[in-house]
XYZ file of C-alpha atoms in Angstrom:
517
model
C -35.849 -18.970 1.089
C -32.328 -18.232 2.326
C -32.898 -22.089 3.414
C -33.181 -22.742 0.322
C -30.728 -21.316 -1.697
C -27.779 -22.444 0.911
C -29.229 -26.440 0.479
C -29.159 -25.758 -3.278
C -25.523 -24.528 -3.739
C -24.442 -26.735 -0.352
C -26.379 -29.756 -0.944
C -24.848 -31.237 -3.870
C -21.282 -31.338 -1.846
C -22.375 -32.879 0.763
C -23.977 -35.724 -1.742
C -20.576 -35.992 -2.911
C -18.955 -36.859 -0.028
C -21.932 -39.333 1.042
C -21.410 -40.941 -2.710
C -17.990 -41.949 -1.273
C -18.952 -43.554 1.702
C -20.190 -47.441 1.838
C -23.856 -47.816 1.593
C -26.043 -48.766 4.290
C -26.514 -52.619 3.937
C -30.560 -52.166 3.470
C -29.722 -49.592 0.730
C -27.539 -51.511 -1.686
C -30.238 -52.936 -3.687
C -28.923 -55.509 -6.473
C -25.366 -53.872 -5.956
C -23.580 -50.983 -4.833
C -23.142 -49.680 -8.079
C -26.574 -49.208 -7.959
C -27.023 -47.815 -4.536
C -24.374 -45.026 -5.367
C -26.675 -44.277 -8.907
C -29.714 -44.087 -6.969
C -27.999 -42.066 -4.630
C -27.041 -39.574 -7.511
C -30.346 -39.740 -8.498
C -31.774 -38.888 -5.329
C -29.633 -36.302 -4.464
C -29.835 -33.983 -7.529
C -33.554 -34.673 -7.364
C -33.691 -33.079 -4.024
C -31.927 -29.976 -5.396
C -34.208 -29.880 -8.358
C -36.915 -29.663 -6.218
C -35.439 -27.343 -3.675
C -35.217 -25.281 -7.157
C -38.436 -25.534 -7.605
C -39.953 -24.239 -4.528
C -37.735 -21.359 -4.638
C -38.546 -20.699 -8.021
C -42.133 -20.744 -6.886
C -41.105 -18.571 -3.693
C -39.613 -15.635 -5.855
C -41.355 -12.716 -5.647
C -42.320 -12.738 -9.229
C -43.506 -8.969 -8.954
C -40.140 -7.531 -8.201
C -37.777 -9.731 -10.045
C -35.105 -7.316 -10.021
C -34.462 -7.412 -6.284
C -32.255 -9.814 -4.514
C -34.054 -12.619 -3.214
C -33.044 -15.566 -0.411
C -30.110 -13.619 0.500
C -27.279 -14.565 2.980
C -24.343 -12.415 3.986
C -21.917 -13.357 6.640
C -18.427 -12.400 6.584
C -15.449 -14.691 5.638
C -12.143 -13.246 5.715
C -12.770 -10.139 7.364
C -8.962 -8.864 6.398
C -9.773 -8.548 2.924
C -13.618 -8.322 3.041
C -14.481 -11.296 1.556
C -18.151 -12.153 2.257
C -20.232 -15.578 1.592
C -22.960 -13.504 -0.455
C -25.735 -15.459 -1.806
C -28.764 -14.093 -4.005
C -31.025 -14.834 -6.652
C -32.786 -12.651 -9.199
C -34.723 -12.699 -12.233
C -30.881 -13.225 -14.339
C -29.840 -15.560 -12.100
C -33.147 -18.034 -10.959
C -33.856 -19.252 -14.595
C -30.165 -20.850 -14.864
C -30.603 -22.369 -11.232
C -33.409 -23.797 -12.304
C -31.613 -25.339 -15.811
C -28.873 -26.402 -14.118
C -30.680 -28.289 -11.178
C -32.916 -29.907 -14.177
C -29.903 -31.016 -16.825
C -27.768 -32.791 -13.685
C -30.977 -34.002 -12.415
C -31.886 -35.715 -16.011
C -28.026 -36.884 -16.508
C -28.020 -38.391 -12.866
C -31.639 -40.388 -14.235
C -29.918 -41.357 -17.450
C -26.763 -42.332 -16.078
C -28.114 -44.469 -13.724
C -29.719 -46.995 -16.472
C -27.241 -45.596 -19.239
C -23.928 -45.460 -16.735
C -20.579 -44.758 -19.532
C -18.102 -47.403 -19.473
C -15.137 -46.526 -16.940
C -14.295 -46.639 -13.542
C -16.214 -46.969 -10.248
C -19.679 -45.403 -10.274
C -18.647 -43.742 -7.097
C -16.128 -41.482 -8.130
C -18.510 -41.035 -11.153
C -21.590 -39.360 -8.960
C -19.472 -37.442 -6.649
C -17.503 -35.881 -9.671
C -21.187 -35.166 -10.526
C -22.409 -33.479 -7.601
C -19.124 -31.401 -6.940
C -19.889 -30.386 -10.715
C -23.230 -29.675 -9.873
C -22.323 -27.212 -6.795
C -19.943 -25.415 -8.209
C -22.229 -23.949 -11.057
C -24.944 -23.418 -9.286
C -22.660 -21.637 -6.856
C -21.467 -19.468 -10.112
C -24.953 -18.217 -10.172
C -25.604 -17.491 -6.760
C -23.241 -15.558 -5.326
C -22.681 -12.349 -5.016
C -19.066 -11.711 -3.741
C -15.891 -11.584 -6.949
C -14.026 -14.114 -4.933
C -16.634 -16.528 -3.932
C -17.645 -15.907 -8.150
C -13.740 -16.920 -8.870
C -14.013 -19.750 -6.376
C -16.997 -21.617 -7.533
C -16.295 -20.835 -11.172
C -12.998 -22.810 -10.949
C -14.513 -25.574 -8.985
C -16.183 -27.059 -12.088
C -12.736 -27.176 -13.591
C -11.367 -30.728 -11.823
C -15.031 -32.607 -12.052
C -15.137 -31.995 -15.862
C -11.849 -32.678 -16.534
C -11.940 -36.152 -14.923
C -15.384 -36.536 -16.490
C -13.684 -36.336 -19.813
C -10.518 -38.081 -19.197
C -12.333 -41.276 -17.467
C -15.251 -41.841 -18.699
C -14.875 -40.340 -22.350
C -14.257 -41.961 -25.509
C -11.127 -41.845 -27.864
C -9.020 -39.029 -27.642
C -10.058 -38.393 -23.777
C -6.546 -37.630 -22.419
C -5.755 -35.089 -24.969
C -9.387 -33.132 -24.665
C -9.377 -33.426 -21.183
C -5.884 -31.689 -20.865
C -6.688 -28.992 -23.757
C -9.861 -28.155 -21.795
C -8.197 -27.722 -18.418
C -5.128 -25.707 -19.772
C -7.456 -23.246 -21.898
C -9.372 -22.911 -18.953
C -6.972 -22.605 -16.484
C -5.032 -20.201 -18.009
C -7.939 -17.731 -19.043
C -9.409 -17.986 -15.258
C -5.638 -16.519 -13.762
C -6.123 -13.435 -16.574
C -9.350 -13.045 -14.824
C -8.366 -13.210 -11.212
C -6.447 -10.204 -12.112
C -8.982 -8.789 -13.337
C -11.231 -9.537 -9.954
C -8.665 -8.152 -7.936
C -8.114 -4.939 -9.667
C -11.696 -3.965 -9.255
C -11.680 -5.102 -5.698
C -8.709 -3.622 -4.349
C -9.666 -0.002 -6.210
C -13.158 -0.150 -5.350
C -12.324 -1.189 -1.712
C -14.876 -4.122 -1.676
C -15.608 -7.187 -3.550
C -19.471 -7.038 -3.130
C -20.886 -7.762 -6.707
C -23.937 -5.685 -5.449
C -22.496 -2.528 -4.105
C -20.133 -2.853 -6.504
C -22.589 -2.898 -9.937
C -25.164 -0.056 -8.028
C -22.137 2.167 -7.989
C -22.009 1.272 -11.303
C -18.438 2.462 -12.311
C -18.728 5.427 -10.433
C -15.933 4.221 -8.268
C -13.066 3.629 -10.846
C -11.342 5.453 -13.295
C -12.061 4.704 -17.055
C -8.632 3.219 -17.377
C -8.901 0.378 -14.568
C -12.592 -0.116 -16.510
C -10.579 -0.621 -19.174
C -8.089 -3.041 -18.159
C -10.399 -5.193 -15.563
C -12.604 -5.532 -18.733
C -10.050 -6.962 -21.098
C -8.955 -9.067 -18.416
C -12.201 -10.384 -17.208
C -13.083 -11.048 -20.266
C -10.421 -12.829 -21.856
C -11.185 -15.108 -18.708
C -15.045 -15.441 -19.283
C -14.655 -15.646 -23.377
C -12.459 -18.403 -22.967
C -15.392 -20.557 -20.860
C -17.899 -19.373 -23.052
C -16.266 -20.119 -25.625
C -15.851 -16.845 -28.012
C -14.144 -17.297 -31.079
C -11.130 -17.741 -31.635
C -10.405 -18.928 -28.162
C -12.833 -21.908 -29.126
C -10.794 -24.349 -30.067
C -10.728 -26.911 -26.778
C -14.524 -27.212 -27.527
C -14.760 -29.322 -30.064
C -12.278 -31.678 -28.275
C -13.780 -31.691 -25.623
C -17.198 -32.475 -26.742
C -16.268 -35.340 -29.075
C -13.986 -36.938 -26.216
C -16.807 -36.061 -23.531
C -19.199 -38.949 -22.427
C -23.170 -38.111 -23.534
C -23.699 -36.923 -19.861
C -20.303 -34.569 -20.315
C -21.420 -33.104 -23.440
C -24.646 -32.669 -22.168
C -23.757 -30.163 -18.943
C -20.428 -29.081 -20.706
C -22.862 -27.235 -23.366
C -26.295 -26.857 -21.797
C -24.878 -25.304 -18.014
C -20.456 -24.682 -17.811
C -20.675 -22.370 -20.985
C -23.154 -20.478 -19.538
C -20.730 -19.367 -16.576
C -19.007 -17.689 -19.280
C -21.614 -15.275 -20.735
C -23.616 -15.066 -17.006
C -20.310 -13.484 -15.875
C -20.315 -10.622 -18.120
C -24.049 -9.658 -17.302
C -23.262 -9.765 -13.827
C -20.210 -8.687 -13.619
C -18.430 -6.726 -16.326
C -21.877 -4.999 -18.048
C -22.866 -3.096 -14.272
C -19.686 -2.890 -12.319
C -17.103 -1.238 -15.705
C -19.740 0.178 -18.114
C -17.059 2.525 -19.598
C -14.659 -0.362 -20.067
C -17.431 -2.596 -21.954
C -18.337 0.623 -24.271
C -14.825 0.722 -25.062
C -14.495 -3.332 -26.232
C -18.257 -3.773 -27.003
C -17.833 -3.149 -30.713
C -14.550 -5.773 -30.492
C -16.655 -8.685 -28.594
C -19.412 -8.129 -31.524
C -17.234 -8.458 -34.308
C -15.606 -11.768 -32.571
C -19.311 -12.634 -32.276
C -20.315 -12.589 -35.192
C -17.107 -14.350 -36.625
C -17.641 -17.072 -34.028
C -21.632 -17.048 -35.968
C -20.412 -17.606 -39.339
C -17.213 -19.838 -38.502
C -19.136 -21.865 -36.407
C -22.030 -22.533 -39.096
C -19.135 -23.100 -41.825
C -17.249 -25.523 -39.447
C -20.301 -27.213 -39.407
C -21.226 -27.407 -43.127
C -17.849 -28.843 -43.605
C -18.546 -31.688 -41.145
C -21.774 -32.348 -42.645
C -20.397 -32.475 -46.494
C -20.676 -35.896 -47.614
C -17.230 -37.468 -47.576
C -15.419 -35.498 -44.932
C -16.185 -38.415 -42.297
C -18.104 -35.476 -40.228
C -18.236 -36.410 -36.547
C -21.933 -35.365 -35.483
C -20.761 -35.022 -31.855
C -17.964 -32.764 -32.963
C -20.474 -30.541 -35.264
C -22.870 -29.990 -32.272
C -20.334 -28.672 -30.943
C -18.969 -26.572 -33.096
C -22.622 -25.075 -33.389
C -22.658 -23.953 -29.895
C -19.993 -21.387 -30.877
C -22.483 -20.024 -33.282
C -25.124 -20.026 -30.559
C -22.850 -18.421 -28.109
C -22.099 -15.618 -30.600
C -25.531 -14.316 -30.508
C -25.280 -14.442 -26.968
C -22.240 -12.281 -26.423
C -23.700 -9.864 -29.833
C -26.807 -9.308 -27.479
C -24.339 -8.559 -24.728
C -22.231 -6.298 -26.794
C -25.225 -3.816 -27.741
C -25.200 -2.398 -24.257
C -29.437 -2.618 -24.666
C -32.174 -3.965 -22.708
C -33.774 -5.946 -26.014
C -30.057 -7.410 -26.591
C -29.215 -8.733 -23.217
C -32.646 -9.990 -22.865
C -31.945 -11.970 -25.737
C -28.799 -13.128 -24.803
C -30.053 -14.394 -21.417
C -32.899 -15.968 -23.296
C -30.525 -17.837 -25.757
C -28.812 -18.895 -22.941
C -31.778 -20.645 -21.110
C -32.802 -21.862 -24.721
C -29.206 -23.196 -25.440
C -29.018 -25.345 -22.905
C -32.599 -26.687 -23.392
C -31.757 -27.709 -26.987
C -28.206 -28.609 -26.749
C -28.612 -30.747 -24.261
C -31.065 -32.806 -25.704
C -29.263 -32.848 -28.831
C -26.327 -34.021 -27.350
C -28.714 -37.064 -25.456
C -30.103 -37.972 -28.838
C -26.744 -38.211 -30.574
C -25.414 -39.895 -27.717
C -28.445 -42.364 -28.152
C -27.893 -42.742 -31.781
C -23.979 -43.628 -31.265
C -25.045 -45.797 -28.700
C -26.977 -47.742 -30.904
C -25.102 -47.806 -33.900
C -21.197 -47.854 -32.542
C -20.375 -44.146 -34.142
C -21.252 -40.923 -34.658
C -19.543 -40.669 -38.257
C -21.936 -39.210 -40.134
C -20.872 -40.778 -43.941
C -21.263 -43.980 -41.666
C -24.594 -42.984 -40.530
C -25.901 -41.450 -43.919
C -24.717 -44.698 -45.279
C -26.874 -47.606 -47.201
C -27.133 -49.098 -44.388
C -27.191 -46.581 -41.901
C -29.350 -44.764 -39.755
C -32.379 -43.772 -41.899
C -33.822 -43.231 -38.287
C -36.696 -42.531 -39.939
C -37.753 -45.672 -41.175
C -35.682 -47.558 -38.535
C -36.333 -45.820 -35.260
C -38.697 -43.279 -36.188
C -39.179 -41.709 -32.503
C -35.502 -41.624 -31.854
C -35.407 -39.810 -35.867
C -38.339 -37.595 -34.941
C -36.794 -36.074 -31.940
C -33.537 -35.763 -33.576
C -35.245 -33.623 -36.519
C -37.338 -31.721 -33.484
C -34.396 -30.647 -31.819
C -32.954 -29.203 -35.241
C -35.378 -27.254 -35.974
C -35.201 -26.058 -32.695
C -31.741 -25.104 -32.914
C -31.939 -23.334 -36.516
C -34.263 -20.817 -34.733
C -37.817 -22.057 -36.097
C -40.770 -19.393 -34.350
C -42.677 -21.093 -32.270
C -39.803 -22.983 -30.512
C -36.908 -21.313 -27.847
C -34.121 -20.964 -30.001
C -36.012 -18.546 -32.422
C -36.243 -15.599 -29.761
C -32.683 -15.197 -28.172
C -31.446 -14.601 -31.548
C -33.807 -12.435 -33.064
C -33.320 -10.180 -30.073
C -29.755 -10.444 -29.906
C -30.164 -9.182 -33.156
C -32.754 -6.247 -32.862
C -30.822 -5.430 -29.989
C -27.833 -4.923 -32.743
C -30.457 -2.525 -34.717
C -30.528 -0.373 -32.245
C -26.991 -0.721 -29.856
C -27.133 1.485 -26.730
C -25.432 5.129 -26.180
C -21.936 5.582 -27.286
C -21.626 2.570 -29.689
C -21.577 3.264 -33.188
C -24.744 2.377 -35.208
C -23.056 1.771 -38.424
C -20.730 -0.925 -36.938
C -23.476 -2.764 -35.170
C -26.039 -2.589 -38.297
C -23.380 -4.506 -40.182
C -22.483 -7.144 -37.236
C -26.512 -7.683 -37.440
C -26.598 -8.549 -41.212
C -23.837 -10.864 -40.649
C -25.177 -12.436 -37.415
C -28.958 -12.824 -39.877
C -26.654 -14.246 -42.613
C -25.518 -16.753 -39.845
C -28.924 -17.714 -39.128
C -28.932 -18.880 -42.634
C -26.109 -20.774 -42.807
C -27.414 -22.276 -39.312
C -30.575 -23.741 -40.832
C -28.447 -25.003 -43.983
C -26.024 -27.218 -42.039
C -28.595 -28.861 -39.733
C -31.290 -29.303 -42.627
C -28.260 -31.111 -44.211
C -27.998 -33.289 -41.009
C -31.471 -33.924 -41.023
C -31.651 -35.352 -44.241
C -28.503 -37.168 -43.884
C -29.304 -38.965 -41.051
C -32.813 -39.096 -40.775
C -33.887 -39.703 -43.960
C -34.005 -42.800 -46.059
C -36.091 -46.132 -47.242
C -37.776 -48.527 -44.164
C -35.014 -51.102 -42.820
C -34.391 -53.952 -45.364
C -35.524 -57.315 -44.616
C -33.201 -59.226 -42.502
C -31.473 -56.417 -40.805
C -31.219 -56.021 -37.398
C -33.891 -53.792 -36.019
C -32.578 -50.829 -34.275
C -34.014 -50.067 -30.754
C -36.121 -47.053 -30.568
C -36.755 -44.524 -27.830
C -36.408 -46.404 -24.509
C -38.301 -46.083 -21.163
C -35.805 -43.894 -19.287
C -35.045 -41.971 -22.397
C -38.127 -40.757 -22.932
C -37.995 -39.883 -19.141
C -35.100 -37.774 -19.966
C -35.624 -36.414 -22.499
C -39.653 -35.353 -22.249
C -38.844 -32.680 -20.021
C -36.635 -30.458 -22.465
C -38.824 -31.012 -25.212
C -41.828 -29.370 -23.272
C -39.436 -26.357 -22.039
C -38.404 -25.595 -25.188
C -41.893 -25.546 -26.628
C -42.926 -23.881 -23.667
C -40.129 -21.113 -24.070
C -41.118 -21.052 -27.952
C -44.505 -20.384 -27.434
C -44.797 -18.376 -24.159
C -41.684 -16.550 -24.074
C -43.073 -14.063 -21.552
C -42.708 -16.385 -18.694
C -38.376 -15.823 -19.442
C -38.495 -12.224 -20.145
C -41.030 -11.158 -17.440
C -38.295 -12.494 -15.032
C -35.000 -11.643 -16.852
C -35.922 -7.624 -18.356
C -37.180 -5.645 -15.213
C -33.488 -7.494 -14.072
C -31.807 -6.010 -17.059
C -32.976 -2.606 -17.034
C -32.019 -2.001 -13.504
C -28.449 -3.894 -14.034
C -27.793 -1.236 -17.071
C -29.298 1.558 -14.619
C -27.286 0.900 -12.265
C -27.303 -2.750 -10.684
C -29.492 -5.013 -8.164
C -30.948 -3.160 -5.005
């Protein structure tokens, strides 16, 4: 198991630096484009499987001890450990994030966006790949700082040489926003480490605040989480998402919403919730009410893209939904409660399941059709996927649905627990405050099913394809291939949502006791 967990967070750099060597002559296939796709193929489906079998490994019974752990000391001056572990919080978004660069790797290698050399392409891939996983499994605040700014150069490049128009400009906004909320949060890292006299996330959250004043709480809170609301993104620091996502390539958008936001919220369940709990009670009531703007700006942003006329990018309104989705993450956070921060976790894993596949259809229906423009699409003669492509328009309405929260599919239980987690917000918070944040985070949900109904209709909808008009291709081989295995999670999660919260709540309850063992 320990095995296991190094190969997974190690394995993917290594790839990367084999993706930039010349291939073996008897491994080059048709070209060596090819060989280095196959090779990015390969390589994440190695750590998807290593995943697997550690996944399968976990002690399922006690899911709120550290598993496959590895501690050896690094720089002994300033205690600064390589800590790895994995727990019932932190296994489910291995898992996701091994299985969204596995199925960009297979889509990218028949679907490969226009740029430069494929090699730089894969390695940027795998080095992205490492570095989140790494996010999630270790257990030291440098080694966290470390591998949560390694993501930063892959994804910038990502966007800025193989994304569309506008790259250079999204790429930059990303990195800057980024950059500059990660050096608020080094502070903040510090701080606790050089007044708690280790960096150990694990001694560090059992002690559980016991260790520093309420003041350094205070300020390592407001500085750790400027940091982590910035990557999440929390409204109003949002604002490099959209750009991002529109300029992204369909692979980008894809791990840019389904696994680097979720670095964001991960770090304040692992970090800020166990190790300053007198800090978070003093902002929790703030980061709700930011929330819950984020819920209802995000949903209006949307509705504005999606009124007829306003030449609505659909890439750019996914995006702007995952700020709605991410404010019922950090509202579950905010109540301080078991029931909350289980649903935040869960709309985490069910984020990234839904997301991402929305952002491969859309990329699939721009692909076709030369834009996401949704007056273009809605047009006479445009998408009507329907009638046209009616698997492609199927999928496209099945991952809406998913995303407006129906019951029986993943995104419906995150938020209704975020949300009865708000009911009910944990000692010291005031009941009053977090009764109204949950009527406006329920009004959200409204105007979350009203925008992507609209899109629905809009683009799905319409009369069979005239004669003599070019047929439009429907769902392909390796799409399908894809794109199969997040439609069966997110029924899965929908309809068995035990299998999540059986890992993630004993977890919880111990991290708001007191932290892992």
């Amino acid at each position: 198991m320990q095995f296991l967990l190094a190969l997974i967070v190690v394995g993917p750099l290594a790839g990367a630096v084999a993706a930039l060597l010349p291939a073996p002559p008897g491994l080059k296939g048709k070209s060596p484009d090819q060989a280095v796709l196959r090779h990015g193929v390969t390589v994440t489906g190695v750590i998807l499987l290593a995943a697997l079998v550690l996944a399968l490994g976990f002690d399922h019974d006690h899911p709120s001890t550290m598993q496959a752990t590895t501690d050896i000391s690094w720089i002994r001056a300033l205690d600064v450990r390589i800590h790895l572990g994995v727990d019932g919080i932190s296994l489910p978004l291995l898992v996701l994030t091994a299985l969204l660069t596995f199925l960009c790797a297979l889509y990218s290698y028949f679907k490969m966006p226009a740029g430069p050399s494929p090699k730089a392409f894969v390695a940027l891939l795998l080095v992205l790949e490492s570095g989140t996983l790494a996010t999630f499994a270790v257990l030291d605040l440098v080694l966290f700082f470390l591998a949560f700014e390694t993501v930063l150069v892959p994804m910038y490049f990502l966007i800025a040489r193989w994304g569309g128009e506008g790259r250079q400009a999204a790429a930059w906004k990303f990195i800057l926003y980024t950059l500059l909320g990660s050096v608020v949060m080094l502070l903040g890292l510090l701080l606790i480490g050089v007044k708690a006299g280790t960096f150990d996330m694990v001694a560090l959250a059992t002690d559980n605040g016991r260790g520093l004043t309420t003041s350094v709480q205070v300020i390592a809170v407001l500085a750790i989480g400027l940091g982590l609301a910035v990557k999440t993104p929390m409204w109003p620091l949002h604002s490099w998402l959209p750009d991002a996502h529109t300029a992204a390539p369909t692979v980008g958008s894809v791990l840019l919403a389904g696994v680097l936001l979720k670095m964001g919220t991960y770090g304040f369940v692992r970090i800020v919730l166990p190790i300053t709990p007198d800090g978070m009670r003093t902002f929790a009531p703030y980061l709700a009410a930011f929330a819950v703007a984020g819920i209802v700006y995000g949903s209006l942003a949307c509705l504005a893209l999606a009124k007829p006329g306003n030449k609505g990018d659909l890439k750019r309104l996914i995006a702007y939904s995952s700020v709605g989705h991410m404010g019922f993450v950090l509202l579950g956070i905010a109540t301080m409660t078991p029931t909350g921060v289980n649903g935040a976790l869960f709309a985490n894993v069910a984020h990234g399941l839904i997301t991402g596949l929305l952002f491969f259809l859309v990329g699939a229906v721009k692909d076709r059709y030369g834009t996401a423009d949704l007056d273009t699409l809605a047009g006479a003669t445009g998408a009507a996927l329907y009638g046209r492509a009616p698997r492609l328009g199927a999928l496209l309405a099945f991952a809406a649905v998913a995303s407006l929260g129906l019951p029986g599919l993943a995104g419906f239980w995150g938020e209704m627990l975020a949300l009865f987690g708000a009911f009910d917000p944990g000692p010291g918070l005031s009941r009053p405050a977090f009764l109204t944040f949950m009527a406006i985070g329920a009004f959200g949900t409204l105007l979350t099913a009203a925008y992507l109904l609209v899109v629905v209709r809009r683009v799905c909808m319409g009369g069979p394809r005239p004669a003599g008009e070019t047929a439009v291709a429907d769902v392909q081989g390796y799409e399908f291939a894809a794109w199969t295995p997040l439609v069966a999670l997110t029924v899965l999660a929908g309809l068995w949502p035990a299998v999540l919260l059986g890992l993630t709540d004993p977890a919880v309850q111990q991290l708001l006791a007191g932290g892992p063992r």
